Amino acid sequence: MEFIELPREPNSPNLSKIAANDGHGENSSYFDGWKAYDSDPFHPTNNPNGVIQMGLAENQLCLDLIQEWIKKNPKASICTEVGVSEFKVISNFGDCHGLPEFRRAFAMFMGKVRGGRINFDPERMVISSGATGAAEIMAFCLADPGEAFLAPTPYYPAFDQDLRWRTGTQLLPIHCKSSNHFKITQTALESAYEKAQQANIRVKGVIVANPSNPLGTTFDRETLRTLVSFINAKRIHLICDEIFAGTVFKNPQFVGVSEILEEDPNCDRSLIHITYSLSKDLGLAGLRVGVVYSYNDTVVRCARRMSSFGLVSSQTQYLLASMLSDDEFTTKLIADTKRRLSKRHEFFTGRLAEVGIQCLESNAGLFCWMDLRRLLKEFTVEGELELWRVMVNDVKLNVSPGSWFHCSEPGWFRACFANMDDETMEVALGRIESFVRRTKEIGCSAS
């Protein structure tokens, strides 16, 4: 677990270490499935035999509702005849900390997504260019190069890029197991921390995604209390990525770390930080709107200074300030999103179960954690990747193998179900069903 400096490319002696190494991960296997899709994308009429993208956690299920709101509220945009009167004000330099009305609306929306049980202070919010920018800001604020964050496995692969590439920090695994549904335990936390200590690596914090990506599960109060107690005892930080908070479509309901702070007056709030975005709950990934919410005054000040390197356009803030302030609309949008996600999740997992594919029981997210262990020829990472290559090249589905998420048990795959229409989903399920039945027939013949 020692800090390894990536080698420079041979023909780039005059470039920086960042420019000369491959630390971004763009050439890693995580992006291979995306490349396969980009080179042969499915289209129902133009390319019906192309690759279906099930490796992208994108929410397209409620974009029609947002489109309708935009049509009914043209004044919310400075690019319409009725809204252009605000063009001059919005297009010039404004508050680099974010438009005040946008931060107020964003804070209200965050509270509503969490059931109105928590009030967020707009003055503690730092607007960033998506959750990617928010994560990197946190890494810069909390750690120096060579220092580390602990992350429970399986975890979002892009954390390796977001937290490490430009900051020089490390990400060390907290190994979780399927035997307890990948739940974070005190034992796993202590083990990861001790291994870092033995390797002489200074741990500065723990980063978790709640709801989990790729598991699609929410943390219970017990787990959150364990995390808060652990970081307080070690005097390290806790970063909670709550980007999927509004995608919880069935019980248990979402419990955020802010609720635990309200219950525990002895917790040191200055060690707790939240990142969030509108990319998943509203499906607005292309607008690049994220936020850092910290209970640490120094972190808020530093994050605001850093946010100037990744600002959200004033035009986007102006539009969203109006949208998020529409209480009737956002209430309906959140409810409809949950309802549509629940319906799609039930349909997808039900069809998989018909051919014997089980998924981890989940209640949130835009994906399922599929158990394909019985389809492996060998119970290894290479056996898992061999199955993935068959899936993407022959079955023409890009699903994501668990090893990309640092899962220690081969055979788990993440499949995204909210980034396509019903017809494409039907085609994808048909391909999975045909593949599983074909695999069974081959197995029976071989025996």
Tab-separated table of N, CA and C in Angstrom, residues 371-443:
chain	number	residue	atom	x	y	z
A	371	ASP	N	-25.601	-10.841	-9.559
A	371	ASP	CA	-24.751	-11.964	-9.151
A	371	ASP	C	-24.635	-12.945	-10.317
A	372	LEU	N	-23.521	-12.881	-11.034
A	372	LEU	CA	-23.284	-13.782	-12.161
A	372	LEU	C	-22.187	-14.786	-11.838
A	373	ARG	N	-21.974	-15.054	-10.559
A	373	ARG	CA	-20.875	-15.928	-10.162
A	373	ARG	C	-21.017	-17.333	-10.752
A	374	ARG	N	-22.233	-17.813	-10.885
A	374	ARG	CA	-22.407	-19.179	-11.399
A	374	ARG	C	-22.103	-19.283	-12.898
A	375	LEU	N	-21.965	-18.141	-13.565
A	375	LEU	CA	-21.645	-18.158	-14.994
A	375	LEU	C	-20.148	-18.091	-15.255
A	376	LEU	N	-19.341	-17.940	-14.194
A	376	LEU	CA	-17.888	-17.847	-14.370
A	376	LEU	C	-17.300	-19.224	-14.681
A	377	LYS	N	-16.327	-19.255	-15.586
A	377	LYS	CA	-15.605	-20.498	-15.856
A	377	LYS	C	-14.578	-20.758	-14.765
A	378	GLU	N	-14.054	-19.676	-14.205
A	378	GLU	CA	-13.151	-19.788	-13.059
A	378	GLU	C	-13.390	-18.614	-12.127
A	379	PHE	N	-13.292	-18.873	-10.819
A	379	PHE	CA	-13.639	-17.872	-9.817
A	379	PHE	C	-12.443	-16.958	-9.557
A	380	THR	N	-12.088	-16.166	-10.593
A	380	THR	CA	-10.961	-15.233	-10.512
A	380	THR	C	-11.350	-13.942	-11.213
A	381	VAL	N	-10.512	-12.917	-11.029
A	381	VAL	CA	-10.752	-11.657	-11.730
A	381	VAL	C	-10.683	-11.875	-13.233
A	382	GLU	N	-9.711	-12.686	-13.676
A	382	GLU	CA	-9.602	-12.951	-15.103
A	382	GLU	C	-10.828	-13.696	-15.624
A	383	GLY	N	-11.374	-14.607	-14.808
A	383	GLY	CA	-12.600	-15.301	-15.188
A	383	GLY	C	-13.767	-14.336	-15.308
A	384	GLU	N	-13.810	-13.352	-14.420
A	384	GLU	CA	-14.848	-12.322	-14.476
A	384	GLU	C	-14.705	-11.484	-15.737
A	385	LEU	N	-13.488	-11.068	-16.051
A	385	LEU	CA	-13.259	-10.230	-17.231
A	385	LEU	C	-13.509	-11.009	-18.522
A	386	GLU	N	-13.253	-12.320	-18.493
A	386	GLU	CA	-13.559	-13.151	-19.656
A	386	GLU	C	-15.064	-13.157	-19.908
A	387	LEU	N	-15.848	-13.271	-18.829
A	387	LEU	CA	-17.307	-13.213	-18.962
A	387	LEU	C	-17.744	-11.845	-19.470
A	388	TRP	N	-17.116	-10.778	-18.975
A	388	TRP	CA	-17.468	-9.432	-19.437
A	388	TRP	C	-17.192	-9.274	-20.932
A	389	ARG	N	-16.070	-9.813	-21.394
A	389	ARG	CA	-15.740	-9.685	-22.816
A	389	ARG	C	-16.780	-10.391	-23.676
A	390	VAL	N	-17.282	-11.527	-23.201
A	390	VAL	CA	-18.351	-12.214	-23.921
A	390	VAL	C	-19.610	-11.347	-23.933
A	391	MET	N	-19.915	-10.744	-22.787
A	391	MET	CA	-21.108	-9.907	-22.685
A	391	MET	C	-21.054	-8.723	-23.645
A	392	VAL	N	-19.910	-8.044	-23.709
A	392	VAL	CA	-19.841	-6.834	-24.517
A	392	VAL	C	-19.622	-7.137	-25.999
A	393	ASN	N	-18.885	-8.208	-26.304
A	393	ASN	CA	-18.561	-8.498	-27.702
A	393	ASN	C	-19.589	-9.395	-28.397
A	394	ASP	N	-20.162	-10.337	-27.647
A	394	ASP	CA	-21.102	-11.290	-28.251
A	394	ASP	C	-22.563	-10.969	-27.909
A	395	VAL	N	-22.833	-10.749	-26.621
A	395	VAL	CA	-24.193	-10.436	-26.194
A	395	VAL	C	-24.538	-8.986	-26.528
A	396	LYS	N	-23.510	-8.184	-26.685
A	396	LYS	CA	-23.630	-6.761	-27.030
A	396	LYS	C	-24.339	-5.965	-25.930
A	397	LEU	N	-23.903	-6.203	-24.693
A	397	LEU	CA	-24.354	-5.420	-23.541
A	397	LEU	C	-23.127	-4.952	-22.778
A	398	ASN	N	-23.042	-3.676	-22.505
A	398	ASN	CA	-21.950	-3.193	-21.669
A	398	ASN	C	-22.423	-3.089	-20.228
A	399	VAL	N	-22.184	-4.142	-19.462
A	399	VAL	CA	-22.376	-4.120	-18.014
A	399	VAL	C	-20.989	-4.052	-17.381
A	400	SER	N	-20.918	-3.629	-16.124
A	400	SER	CA	-19.616	-3.336	-15.513
A	400	SER	C	-19.219	-4.403	-14.503
A	401	PRO	N	-18.080	-5.075	-14.721
A	401	PRO	CA	-17.633	-6.114	-13.784
A	401	PRO	C	-17.226	-5.545	-12.433
A	402	GLY	N	-17.443	-6.332	-11.400
A	402	GLY	CA	-17.190	-5.880	-10.035
A	402	GLY	C	-15.750	-5.518	-9.748
A	403	SER	N	-14.815	-6.125	-10.477
A	403	SER	CA	-13.399	-5.809	-10.234
A	403	SER	C	-13.096	-4.356	-10.548
A	404	TRP	N	-13.868	-3.742	-11.444
A	404	TRP	CA	-13.682	-2.317	-11.716
A	404	TRP	C	-14.076	-1.472	-10.516
A	405	PHE	N	-14.898	-2.045	-9.636
A	405	PHE	CA	-15.342	-1.357	-8.423
A	405	PHE	C	-14.547	-1.820	-7.199
A	406	HIS	N	-13.458	-2.534	-7.473
A	406	HIS	CA	-12.571	-3.054	-6.423
A	406	HIS	C	-13.266	-4.079	-5.540
A	407	CYS	N	-14.266	-4.757	-6.076
A	407	CYS	CA	-14.933	-5.823	-5.334
A	407	CYS	C	-13.981	-7.005	-5.216
A	408	SER	N	-13.856	-7.565	-4.025
A	408	SER	CA	-12.895	-8.651	-3.787
A	408	SER	C	-13.455	-10.014	-4.164
A	409	GLU	N	-14.736	-10.092	-4.554
A	409	GLU	CA	-15.355	-11.359	-4.927
A	409	GLU	C	-15.731	-11.330	-6.407
A	410	PRO	N	-15.058	-12.117	-7.253
A	410	PRO	CA	-15.368	-12.120	-8.690
A	410	PRO	C	-16.791	-12.598	-8.970
A	411	GLY	N	-17.386	-12.021	-9.998
A	411	GLY	CA	-18.673	-12.501	-10.467
A	411	GLY	C	-19.841	-11.562	-10.266
A	412	TRP	N	-19.618	-10.428	-9.601
A	412	TRP	CA	-20.666	-9.425	-9.443
A	412	TRP	C	-20.539	-8.388	-10.561
A	413	PHE	N	-21.678	-7.953	-11.091
A	413	PHE	CA	-21.688	-6.977	-12.176
A	413	PHE	C	-22.733	-5.895	-11.881
A	414	ARG	N	-22.395	-4.646	-12.229
A	414	ARG	CA	-23.383	-3.575	-12.128
A	414	ARG	C	-24.066	-3.386	-13.468
A	415	ALA	N	-25.391	-3.355	-13.443
A	415	ALA	CA	-26.179	-3.124	-14.660
A	415	ALA	C	-27.083	-1.921	-14.442
A	416	CYS	N	-26.920	-0.898	-15.271
A	416	CYS	CA	-27.713	0.331	-15.153
A	416	CYS	C	-29.006	0.176	-15.954
A	417	PHE	N	-30.125	0.537	-15.327
A	417	PHE	CA	-31.428	0.306	-15.959
A	417	PHE	C	-32.239	1.581	-16.202
A	418	ALA	N	-31.719	2.743	-15.823
A	418	ALA	CA	-32.518	3.975	-15.926
A	418	ALA	C	-32.072	4.886	-17.065
A	419	ASN	N	-31.143	4.428	-17.883
A	419	ASN	CA	-30.598	5.285	-18.936
A	419	ASN	C	-31.132	4.935	-20.319
A	420	MET	N	-32.290	4.274	-20.366
A	420	MET	CA	-32.832	3.861	-21.662
A	420	MET	C	-34.353	3.827	-21.601
A	421	ASP	N	-34.970	3.774	-22.784
A	421	ASP	CA	-36.432	3.705	-22.833
A	421	ASP	C	-36.896	2.262	-22.662
A	422	ASP	N	-38.201	2.078	-22.554
A	422	ASP	CA	-38.755	0.750	-22.301
A	422	ASP	C	-38.421	-0.238	-23.411
A	423	GLU	N	-38.437	0.236	-24.657
A	423	GLU	CA	-38.184	-0.659	-25.781
A	423	GLU	C	-36.747	-1.188	-25.761
A	424	THR	N	-35.790	-0.294	-25.462
A	424	THR	CA	-34.390	-0.717	-25.397
A	424	THR	C	-34.174	-1.663	-24.222
A	425	MET	N	-34.836	-1.390	-23.102
A	425	MET	CA	-34.743	-2.283	-21.952
A	425	MET	C	-35.242	-3.680	-22.307
A	426	GLU	N	-36.313	-3.735	-23.081
A	426	GLU	CA	-36.852	-5.032	-23.496
A	426	GLU	C	-35.837	-5.799	-24.334
A	427	VAL	N	-35.149	-5.091	-25.237
A	427	VAL	CA	-34.126	-5.737	-26.070
A	427	VAL	C	-32.978	-6.238	-25.188
A	428	ALA	N	-32.546	-5.410	-24.255
A	428	ALA	CA	-31.436	-5.781	-23.371
A	428	ALA	C	-31.779	-7.030	-22.565
A	429	LEU	N	-32.984	-7.078	-22.008
A	429	LEU	CA	-33.395	-8.241	-21.225
A	429	LEU	C	-33.503	-9.485	-22.099
A	430	GLY	N	-33.972	-9.304	-23.315
A	430	GLY	CA	-34.047	-10.436	-24.239
A	430	GLY	C	-32.672	-11.018	-24.516
A	431	ARG	N	-31.685	-10.147	-24.649
A	431	ARG	CA	-30.325	-10.616	-24.902
A	431	ARG	C	-29.772	-11.371	-23.691
A	432	ILE	N	-30.035	-10.854	-22.496
A	432	ILE	CA	-29.568	-11.530	-21.282
A	432	ILE	C	-30.227	-12.904	-21.165
A	433	GLU	N	-31.528	-12.959	-21.386
A	433	GLU	CA	-32.245	-14.223	-21.269
A	433	GLU	C	-31.729	-15.251	-22.269
A	434	SER	N	-31.498	-14.820	-23.485
A	434	SER	CA	-30.978	-15.737	-24.512
A	434	SER	C	-29.591	-16.242	-24.142
A	435	PHE	N	-28.760	-15.356	-23.629
A	435	PHE	CA	-27.398	-15.730	-23.254
A	435	PHE	C	-27.411	-16.744	-22.112
A	436	VAL	N	-28.216	-16.495	-21.091
A	436	VAL	CA	-28.252	-17.404	-19.938
A	436	VAL	C	-28.774	-18.773	-20.355
A	437	ARG	N	-29.813	-18.811	-21.155
A	437	ARG	CA	-30.365	-20.095	-21.595
A	437	ARG	C	-29.359	-20.848	-22.466
A	438	ARG	N	-28.648	-20.098	-23.317
A	438	ARG	CA	-27.636	-20.722	-24.172
A	438	ARG	C	-26.491	-21.294	-23.329
A	439	THR	N	-26.119	-20.553	-22.290
A	439	THR	CA	-25.053	-21.003	-21.412
A	439	THR	C	-25.462	-22.270	-20.662
A	440	LYS	N	-26.730	-22.323	-20.242
A	440	LYS	CA	-27.233	-23.521	-19.551
A	440	LYS	C	-27.205	-24.735	-20.467
A	441	GLU	N	-27.611	-24.531	-21.731
A	441	GLU	CA	-27.634	-25.630	-22.689
A	441	GLU	C	-26.241	-26.178	-22.945
A	442	ILE	N	-25.270	-25.266	-23.051
A	442	ILE	CA	-23.877	-25.684	-23.256
A	442	ILE	C	-23.384	-26.473	-22.049
A	443	GLY	N	-23.761	-25.977	-20.843
A	443	GLY	CA	-23.363	-26.672	-19.617
A	443	GLY	C	-23.953	-28.063	-19.528
